[in-house]
Amino acid sequence: MKLCMIGTGYVGLVSGACFSDLGNKVICVDKDQNKINNLKKGIIPIYEPGLEEIVKRNFRNKSLSFSSDLNNSIKKSDIIFICVGTPTKKRSSEADLSYVMDVAKSISKLIKTYKIIVTKSTVPVTTGDEIEKIISKKVSKKLFDVVSNPEFLREGDAIRDFMYPDRIVVGAMSNKAKQKIKNLYSPLISKGSKYLESSRRSAELIKYASNAFLATKITFINEISNLCEKINVDIEDISIGIGSDKRIGERFLRAGPAYGGSCFPKDTKAIVSTADKYKSNLSVIKSVIKSNEQRNFLLISKIKSILKNKINRKKITFLGVTFKANTDDMRDSPSLKLIPSLIKKGAFINYYDPTGEKEIFSKLKNVTFSSSTKEAIKFSDLIVIHTEWNEFKSINFKINSKNKKLIIYDLRNLYSSSVMKNMGLKYFGIGR
Ligand SMILES: NC(=O)c1ccc[n+]([C@@H]2O[C@H](COP(=O)([O-])OP(=O)(O)OC[C@H]3O[C@@H](n4cnc5c(N)ncnc54)[C@H](O)[C@@H]3O)[C@@H](O)[C@H]2O)c1
């Protein structure tokens, strides 16, 4: 099939590359000319394991191309995926749909033959209705269908999630669109992926409800970990104990920092905002948002107590600054709250991240970047293990640190408390 992905970000690039790998002809479009030029040269804008290989292979065999020419790309395609961002609006908790609506307006001027417009972007329920309204102002309803097909890939595991999804959700209102989208996904369905058809509005809400539920699970275990710290109980026992119940499930039950990333913070706010509009009170999700915001303050006060109230002039190392491992995405990472707050209190921050230096931190005073774990921990007073990269799981702190009184605060519980203590290291984890 001939596809066009509008927006070549995380979702557009990964799904475009994967669709081309499944035998389709895909054009990835972006208004960022620089990104398109780089992609044509083989420069991948994001760090995502396995992505470069798939992009290069399909670009070489001409299944995948890159363009900033929306007109031509739409003309050449049967199915148009909207994959632009839906960030939180400034001074509001609503989703900003301006990028999506701009694309819908552009599409409405360009349709001459039957097209399916699919929203892969995460959009509030009824956005599909709005897109349909916009396009039908210019085009006969016989010439297009609007479908919701939310994306569930996780950064860091995006290729595997796309190729082997737990489920594919498609909300289409016409049989013609239903059949075409099902054909598009047939290689994944035949490998055993669950294919769920629903109304368009249901598909839109499934995405937000999924993210809100996962954010709730993380927040729940984070709060239980606070209790564990008070009563000398290890959160790992609790996670295993409750996660073994199939009704609960073991994933997303690892206590750690506040949830972050490009989706959970904005999507929890957006679903609450949608519900408020319909006078429906999502009180559980409201509490989750509040608890998650408070978690950063809680971790700062824990650091303060670990350092016996003396943060001023302390050398604090962050290992990892992204919100999770295997990605370079800094959007809403907890480190963006923790690091500035520690600097304000007089700390000197040094950090190492396997995906390199972050522009946002190079603007801050008293923040330096080290090019290796070894370098980063050499002269540190306190090491904060912020992100769960594999390379942070077997560090020899004793050999690599010059500080005999080194303290480690492991926000990911990568190490065993007893092993660390037996080695004579001052070690704190989460919920232990
Ligand atoms: N990142 C994820 O892990 C993830 C997972 C599932 C769903 N989503 C959802 O998918 C959507 C996209 O997220 P993302 O992380 O890929 O965003 P992103 O910011 O990485 O990419 C969006 C891209 O769209 C481009 N763009 C904006 N307006 C455009 C236009 N008019 N024409 C062409 N290109 C345009 C931008 O230049 C940018 O490159 C969001 O709604 C998000 O919530 C994201």
Coordinates of C-alpha atoms and ligand atoms in Angstrom, one line a residue:
M1 CA 0.0 0.0 0.0
K2 CA 1.1 3.6 -0.5
L3 CA 1.3 5.4 2.8
C4 CA 2.2 8.8 4.0
M5 CA 3.2 9.6 7.6
I6 CA 2.8 13.3 8.4
G7 CA 5.1 14.1 11.3
T8 CA 8.4 12.2 11.3
G9 CA 9.0 12.2 15.0
Y10 CA 9.2 9.2 17.3
V11 CA 5.9 7.7 16.1
G12 CA 5.9 8.8 12.5
L13 CA 9.5 7.6 11.9
V14 CA 9.2 4.3 13.7
S15 CA 5.9 3.4 12.3
G16 CA 6.8 4.6 8.8
A17 CA 10.0 2.6 8.8
C18 CA 8.2 -0.5 10.1
F19 CA 5.4 -0.2 7.6
S20 CA 7.9 0.0 4.8
D21 CA 9.7 -3.0 6.2
L22 CA 6.4 -4.9 6.0
G23 CA 6.3 -4.3 2.2
N24 CA 4.5 -0.9 1.9
K25 CA 5.7 2.2 0.0
V26 CA 6.0 4.9 2.7
I27 CA 6.7 8.6 2.5
C28 CA 7.6 10.3 5.8
V29 CA 6.8 14.0 5.7
D30 CA 7.9 16.7 8.1
K31 CA 7.8 20.4 8.1
D32 CA 11.3 20.4 9.7
Q33 CA 13.4 20.6 6.6
N34 CA 16.6 20.0 8.5
K35 CA 15.3 16.7 9.8
I36 CA 14.3 15.6 6.3
N37 CA 17.6 16.6 4.8
N38 CA 19.4 14.6 7.6
L39 CA 17.2 11.6 7.2
K40 CA 18.0 11.6 3.5
K41 CA 21.7 11.5 4.4
G42 CA 21.1 8.6 6.8
I43 CA 21.2 10.7 10.0
I44 CA 18.6 9.4 12.4
P45 CA 17.2 12.2 14.7
I46 CA 16.5 10.0 17.7
Y47 CA 18.2 7.3 19.6
E48 CA 16.1 4.1 19.3
P49 CA 17.7 0.7 19.2
G50 CA 17.3 -1.0 15.8
L51 CA 15.7 2.0 14.1
E52 CA 18.8 3.1 12.0
E53 CA 19.1 -0.3 10.4
I54 CA 15.5 -0.5 9.3
V55 CA 15.4 3.1 8.0
K56 CA 18.6 2.7 6.0
R57 CA 17.6 -0.7 4.5
N58 CA 14.2 0.5 3.4
F59 CA 15.6 3.9 2.2
R60 CA 18.1 2.0 0.0
N61 CA 15.5 -0.2 -1.5
K62 CA 13.2 2.8 -2.1
S63 CA 10.4 1.5 0.1
L64 CA 10.9 4.5 2.4
S65 CA 11.4 8.1 1.4
F66 CA 11.5 11.5 3.1
S67 CA 9.9 14.7 2.0
S68 CA 8.8 18.1 3.1
D69 CA 6.4 18.4 0.2
L70 CA 3.0 17.6 1.7
N71 CA 1.0 18.2 -1.5
N72 CA 3.0 15.6 -3.5
S73 CA 3.2 13.1 -0.7
I74 CA -0.6 13.2 -0.1
K75 CA -1.3 12.9 -3.9
K76 CA 0.9 9.8 -4.1
S77 CA -0.7 8.0 -1.0
D78 CA -3.8 6.0 -0.3
I79 CA -3.6 6.1 3.5
I80 CA -2.4 9.3 5.4
F81 CA -1.3 8.9 9.0
I82 CA -1.3 12.0 11.2
C83 CA 1.6 11.6 13.6
V84 CA 2.3 15.1 14.8
G85 CA 2.7 16.1 18.4
T86 CA -0.2 16.8 20.8
P87 CA 1.6 18.5 23.7
T88 CA -0.1 20.2 26.7
K89 CA -1.4 23.7 25.9
K90 CA 0.4 26.5 27.5
R91 CA -1.4 27.7 30.7
S92 CA -3.9 24.8 30.5
S93 CA -3.9 21.0 30.9
E94 CA -5.8 20.4 27.6
A95 CA -4.1 18.8 24.7
D96 CA -2.9 21.3 22.1
L97 CA -4.5 20.1 18.8
S98 CA -3.3 22.9 16.7
Y99 CA -0.7 20.7 14.9
V100 CA -3.3 18.0 14.2
M101 CA -5.9 20.6 12.9
D102 CA -3.4 22.3 10.7
V103 CA -2.6 19.0 9.1
A104 CA -6.4 18.3 8.7
K105 CA -6.9 21.7 7.0
S106 CA -3.9 21.1 4.6
I107 CA -5.2 17.6 3.8
S108 CA -8.7 19.0 3.0
K109 CA -7.3 21.1 0.2
L110 CA -5.4 18.3 -1.4
I111 CA -7.9 15.3 -1.6
K112 CA -8.8 14.5 -5.2
T113 CA -9.3 10.7 -5.0
Y114 CA -10.4 8.4 -2.1
K115 CA -8.0 8.6 0.9
I116 CA -8.1 7.2 4.5
I117 CA -6.9 9.7 7.1
V118 CA -5.7 7.9 10.2
T119 CA -4.8 9.6 13.5
K120 CA -1.9 7.9 15.1
S121 CA -1.3 10.9 17.3
T122 CA -2.8 10.6 20.8
V123 CA -5.9 12.8 20.5
P124 CA -8.9 13.5 22.8
V125 CA -12.1 11.7 22.2
T126 CA -14.2 13.4 19.4
T127 CA -11.1 14.7 17.6
G128 CA -11.8 12.3 14.7
D129 CA -15.3 13.9 14.4
E130 CA -13.6 17.3 14.3
I131 CA -11.2 16.2 11.6
E132 CA -14.1 14.8 9.6
K133 CA -15.9 18.1 9.8
I134 CA -12.9 20.1 8.7
I135 CA -12.3 17.9 5.7
S136 CA -15.9 17.6 4.7
K137 CA -16.1 21.4 4.3
K138 CA -13.9 21.0 1.2
V139 CA -14.3 17.4 0.1
S140 CA -17.3 15.1 -0.5
K141 CA -17.6 12.5 2.3
K142 CA -17.4 9.7 -0.4
L143 CA -13.8 10.7 -1.0
F144 CA -12.4 10.1 2.5
D145 CA -12.7 8.3 5.8
V146 CA -11.2 9.3 9.2
V147 CA -9.9 6.5 11.3
S148 CA -8.4 6.4 14.8
N149 CA -5.4 4.0 15.2
P150 CA -3.6 5.0 18.4
E151 CA 0.0 4.0 18.8
F152 CA 1.2 2.1 21.9
L153 CA 4.9 1.8 21.2
R154 CA 7.3 2.5 24.0
E155 CA 10.4 4.5 23.5
G156 CA 13.5 2.2 23.8
D157 CA 11.5 -0.8 22.6
A158 CA 9.7 0.9 19.8
I159 CA 10.5 -1.4 16.9
R160 CA 9.6 -4.6 18.9
D161 CA 6.4 -2.9 20.1
F162 CA 5.4 -2.0 16.6
M163 CA 6.2 -5.3 15.1
Y164 CA 4.8 -7.4 17.9
P165 CA 2.2 -5.3 19.6
D166 CA 0.0 -6.5 22.5
R167 CA -2.9 -5.2 20.4
I168 CA -3.7 -3.1 17.5
V169 CA -6.7 -0.8 18.0
V170 CA -8.6 0.6 15.0
G171 CA -11.7 2.8 15.2
A172 CA -13.2 3.1 11.8
M173 CA -16.7 4.1 10.9
S174 CA -16.9 2.6 7.3
N175 CA -16.5 -1.0 6.1
K176 CA -14.2 0.2 3.3
A177 CA -11.8 1.9 5.7
K178 CA -12.1 -1.0 8.1
Q179 CA -11.1 -3.5 5.4
K180 CA -8.2 -1.5 4.1
I181 CA -6.6 -0.9 7.5
K182 CA -7.1 -4.5 8.4
N183 CA -5.2 -5.5 5.2
L184 CA -2.4 -3.1 6.1
Y185 CA -2.0 -4.8 9.5
S186 CA -2.4 -8.3 8.1
P187 CA 1.3 -9.2 8.4
L188 CA 1.2 -8.5 12.1
I189 CA -2.2 -10.1 12.7
S190 CA -1.0 -13.3 11.0
K191 CA 2.0 -13.3 13.5
G192 CA -0.6 -13.4 16.3
S193 CA -1.2 -9.8 17.3
K194 CA -4.6 -9.1 18.7
Y195 CA -6.6 -6.8 16.3
L196 CA -9.4 -4.8 18.0
E197 CA -12.0 -2.9 16.0
S198 CA -14.1 -0.3 17.8
S199 CA -15.9 2.9 17.2
R200 CA -13.6 5.8 16.5
R201 CA -14.3 7.5 19.8
S202 CA -13.6 4.3 21.7
A203 CA -10.2 3.9 20.0
E204 CA -9.4 7.5 21.0
L205 CA -10.3 6.9 24.6
I206 CA -8.6 3.5 24.8
K207 CA -5.3 5.2 24.3
Y208 CA -5.8 7.8 27.0
A209 CA -7.3 5.3 29.5
S210 CA -4.3 2.9 28.9
N211 CA -1.7 5.6 29.6
A212 CA -3.7 6.9 32.6
F213 CA -3.9 3.4 34.0
L214 CA -0.1 2.7 33.6
A215 CA 0.7 6.1 35.2
T216 CA -1.6 5.1 38.1
K217 CA 0.2 1.8 38.5
I218 CA 3.6 3.5 38.7
T219 CA 2.2 6.1 41.2
F220 CA 0.6 3.4 43.3
I221 CA 3.8 1.5 43.7
N222 CA 5.8 4.7 44.3
E223 CA 3.4 5.6 47.2
I224 CA 3.6 2.1 48.6
S225 CA 7.4 2.4 48.5
N226 CA 7.2 5.5 50.7
L227 CA 5.4 3.4 53.3
C228 CA 8.0 0.6 53.0
E229 CA 10.8 3.1 53.8
K230 CA 9.0 3.9 57.1
I231 CA 8.4 0.3 58.3
N232 CA 11.6 -1.4 57.1
V233 CA 10.0 -3.4 54.4
D234 CA 11.6 -4.0 51.0
I235 CA 9.4 -2.7 48.1
E236 CA 10.8 -5.4 45.8
D237 CA 9.1 -8.1 47.9
I238 CA 5.8 -6.2 47.6
S239 CA 6.1 -5.7 43.8
I240 CA 6.7 -9.4 43.3
G241 CA 4.1 -10.4 45.9
I242 CA 1.3 -8.3 44.3
G243 CA 2.5 -8.6 40.7
S244 CA 2.3 -12.4 40.8
D245 CA -1.4 -12.0 41.0
K246 CA -2.4 -12.3 37.3
R247 CA -5.3 -9.8 37.9
I248 CA -2.6 -7.2 38.8
G249 CA 0.3 -8.2 36.6
E250 CA 4.0 -7.6 37.4
R251 CA 4.8 -4.9 34.8
F252 CA 4.9 -1.2 35.8
L253 CA 5.3 -2.1 39.4
R254 CA 8.8 -1.0 39.9
A255 CA 9.2 1.9 42.3
G256 CA 11.4 4.7 41.2
P257 CA 11.3 8.4 40.4
A258 CA 8.2 10.3 39.3
Y259 CA 6.9 9.0 35.9
G260 CA 8.0 11.2 33.0
G261 CA 8.5 11.1 29.3
S262 CA 6.6 12.5 26.3
C263 CA 3.3 10.7 27.0
F264 CA 2.2 10.0 30.6
P265 CA 2.4 13.5 32.1
K266 CA 0.6 15.2 29.2
D267 CA -1.9 12.4 28.6
T268 CA -3.0 12.1 32.2
K269 CA -3.6 15.9 32.2
A270 CA -5.5 15.7 28.9
I271 CA -7.9 13.0 29.9
V272 CA -8.8 14.8 33.1
S273 CA -9.3 18.0 31.1
T274 CA -11.6 16.1 28.6
A275 CA -13.6 14.5 31.4
D276 CA -14.0 17.9 33.1
K277 CA -15.4 19.3 29.9
Y278 CA -18.1 16.6 30.1
K279 CA -18.6 17.2 33.8
S280 CA -17.2 13.8 34.7
N281 CA -14.7 13.7 37.6
L282 CA -11.7 11.5 37.1
S283 CA -10.7 11.9 40.8
V284 CA -8.3 8.9 40.7
I285 CA -6.2 10.3 37.8
K286 CA -6.3 13.8 39.4
S287 CA -4.7 12.3 42.6
V288 CA -2.1 10.4 40.5
I289 CA -1.1 13.7 38.8
K290 CA -0.8 15.4 42.2
S291 CA 1.1 12.5 43.8
N292 CA 3.5 12.3 40.8
E293 CA 4.3 16.1 41.0
Q294 CA 4.9 15.8 44.7
R295 CA 7.3 12.9 44.2
N296 CA 10.1 15.2 42.9
F297 CA 9.9 17.3 46.1
L298 CA 9.9 14.1 48.2
L299 CA 13.1 12.8 46.4
I300 CA 14.8 16.2 47.0
S301 CA 14.0 16.1 50.7
K302 CA 15.3 12.5 50.8
I303 CA 18.6 13.7 49.2
K304 CA 18.7 16.5 51.7
S305 CA 18.3 14.0 54.6
I306 CA 20.9 11.6 53.0
L307 CA 23.4 14.5 52.9
K308 CA 22.5 15.5 56.5
N309 CA 20.9 18.8 55.3
K310 CA 24.1 19.9 53.6
I311 CA 23.5 20.2 49.9
N312 CA 25.5 23.4 49.5
R313 CA 28.8 22.8 47.6
K314 CA 28.2 19.0 47.5
K315 CA 29.3 17.3 44.3
I316 CA 26.3 15.2 43.1
T317 CA 26.6 12.9 40.1
F318 CA 23.6 11.9 38.1
L319 CA 23.9 8.6 36.2
G320 CA 21.4 8.9 33.3
V321 CA 19.2 11.9 32.9
T322 CA 16.6 10.6 30.4
F323 CA 13.2 9.4 31.8
K324 CA 14.0 5.8 30.9
A325 CA 16.8 3.7 29.4
N326 CA 17.4 3.2 25.6
T327 CA 16.1 6.6 24.6
D328 CA 17.6 10.1 24.3
D329 CA 14.2 11.7 24.9
M330 CA 14.3 14.3 27.7
R331 CA 10.7 15.4 27.5
D332 CA 9.3 15.7 31.1
S333 CA 12.2 13.6 32.5
P334 CA 12.3 13.9 36.4
S335 CA 15.9 15.0 36.1
L336 CA 14.6 18.3 34.7
K337 CA 13.0 19.0 38.1
L338 CA 15.6 17.4 40.3
I339 CA 18.8 18.9 38.9
P340 CA 17.7 22.6 38.9
S341 CA 16.3 22.2 42.4
L342 CA 19.6 20.8 43.7
I343 CA 21.6 23.6 42.0
K344 CA 19.4 26.1 43.6
K345 CA 20.4 24.6 46.9
G346 CA 24.1 25.1 46.1
A347 CA 25.0 21.7 44.7
F348 CA 27.5 21.1 41.8
I349 CA 26.0 18.6 39.4
N350 CA 28.0 16.4 37.1
Y351 CA 26.1 13.9 34.9
Y352 CA 26.8 11.1 32.4
D353 CA 24.2 9.8 30.0
P354 CA 24.9 7.2 27.4
T355 CA 23.1 9.3 24.8
G356 CA 25.4 12.2 25.4
E357 CA 25.3 15.8 26.6
K358 CA 21.9 17.5 26.9
E359 CA 21.5 21.0 25.5
I360 CA 19.0 21.9 28.2
F361 CA 21.6 21.3 31.0
S362 CA 24.5 23.1 29.1
K363 CA 22.6 26.3 29.7
L364 CA 22.6 25.8 33.5
K365 CA 25.4 27.1 35.8
N366 CA 27.2 24.5 37.9
V367 CA 26.1 21.5 35.7
T368 CA 28.9 19.6 33.9
F369 CA 28.9 16.6 31.7
S370 CA 31.3 13.7 31.9
S371 CA 31.8 11.4 28.9
S372 CA 31.9 8.1 31.0
T373 CA 30.5 6.6 34.2
K374 CA 34.1 6.3 35.5
E375 CA 34.8 9.9 35.0
A376 CA 31.5 11.0 36.4
I377 CA 31.8 9.2 39.7
K378 CA 35.5 9.9 40.4
F379 CA 35.1 12.9 42.8
S380 CA 31.5 12.7 43.7
D381 CA 30.0 13.0 47.2
L382 CA 26.7 11.5 46.2
I383 CA 25.7 9.4 43.2
V384 CA 22.1 9.4 42.1
I385 CA 21.3 6.5 39.8
H386 CA 18.5 8.2 37.8
T387 CA 18.0 6.0 34.7
E388 CA 18.1 2.2 34.5
W389 CA 20.7 1.8 31.7
N390 CA 22.3 -1.7 31.6
E391 CA 25.8 -0.1 31.9
F392 CA 24.9 1.3 35.4
K393 CA 24.1 -2.2 36.7
S394 CA 27.6 -3.3 37.4
I395 CA 29.7 -0.4 38.4
N396 CA 32.7 -0.9 40.7
F397 CA 32.1 2.1 42.9
K398 CA 35.0 1.3 45.3
I399 CA 37.6 1.3 42.5
N400 CA 36.3 4.1 40.5
S401 CA 35.6 6.6 43.2
K402 CA 38.3 8.6 45.0
N403 CA 35.9 9.5 47.8
K404 CA 36.0 7.0 50.7
K405 CA 32.7 8.5 52.1
L406 CA 30.9 8.1 48.8
I407 CA 27.1 7.8 49.1
I408 CA 24.9 6.1 46.5
Y409 CA 21.2 6.9 46.0
D410 CA 19.8 4.3 43.7
L411 CA 16.4 5.5 42.3
R412 CA 16.0 2.3 40.3
N413 CA 17.0 -0.3 42.9
L414 CA 19.6 -1.7 40.5
Y415 CA 21.8 -3.0 43.4
S416 CA 21.2 -5.2 46.4
S417 CA 21.3 -3.2 49.6
S418 CA 23.0 -5.9 51.5
V419 CA 25.7 -6.5 48.9
M420 CA 26.5 -2.7 48.8
K421 CA 26.5 -2.5 52.6
N422 CA 28.8 -5.5 52.8
M423 CA 31.2 -3.7 50.5
G424 CA 31.3 -0.8 53.0
L425 CA 29.3 1.6 50.7
K426 CA 26.7 4.0 52.1
Y427 CA 23.8 3.0 49.9
F428 CA 20.1 4.0 49.7
G429 CA 17.5 2.6 47.4
I430 CA 13.8 3.3 46.9
G431 CA 11.3 1.7 49.3
R432 CA 13.9 -0.2 51.3
Ligands
LIG1 N1 6.8 9.3 21.6 C1 6.1 8.2 22.0 O1 6.6 7.3 22.7 C2 4.6 8.1 21.6 C3 4.0 6.8 21.8 C4 2.7 6.7 21.4 C5 2.0 7.8 21.0 N2 2.6 9.0 20.9 C6 1.8 10.1 20.4 O2 2.2 10.3 19.0 C7 2.1 11.7 18.7 C8 3.5 12.1 18.1 O3 4.4 12.0 19.2 P1 6.0 12.0 18.9 O4 6.7 11.7 20.1 O5 6.3 11.2 17.7 O6 6.2 13.6 18.5 P2 7.5 14.3 18.0 O7 7.5 15.6 18.6 O8 8.7 13.4 18.2 O9 7.2 14.4 16.4 C9 6.3 15.2 15.8 C10 6.8 15.7 14.5 O10 5.7 16.3 13.8 C11 6.3 17.3 13.0 N3 5.2 18.2 12.5 C12 4.4 19.1 13.3 N4 3.5 19.7 12.5 C13 3.7 19.2 11.2 C14 3.1 19.5 10.0 N5 2.1 20.4 9.9 N6 3.5 18.9 8.9 C15 4.6 18.0 9.0 N7 5.2 17.7 10.1 C16 4.8 18.3 11.3 C17 7.3 18.0 13.9 O11 8.2 18.7 13.2 C18 7.9 16.7 14.5 O12 9.0 16.2 13.8 C19 1.7 12.4 20.0 O13 0.3 12.6 19.9 C20 2.1 11.4 21.0 O14 1.3 11.6 22.2 C21 3.9 9.1 21.2

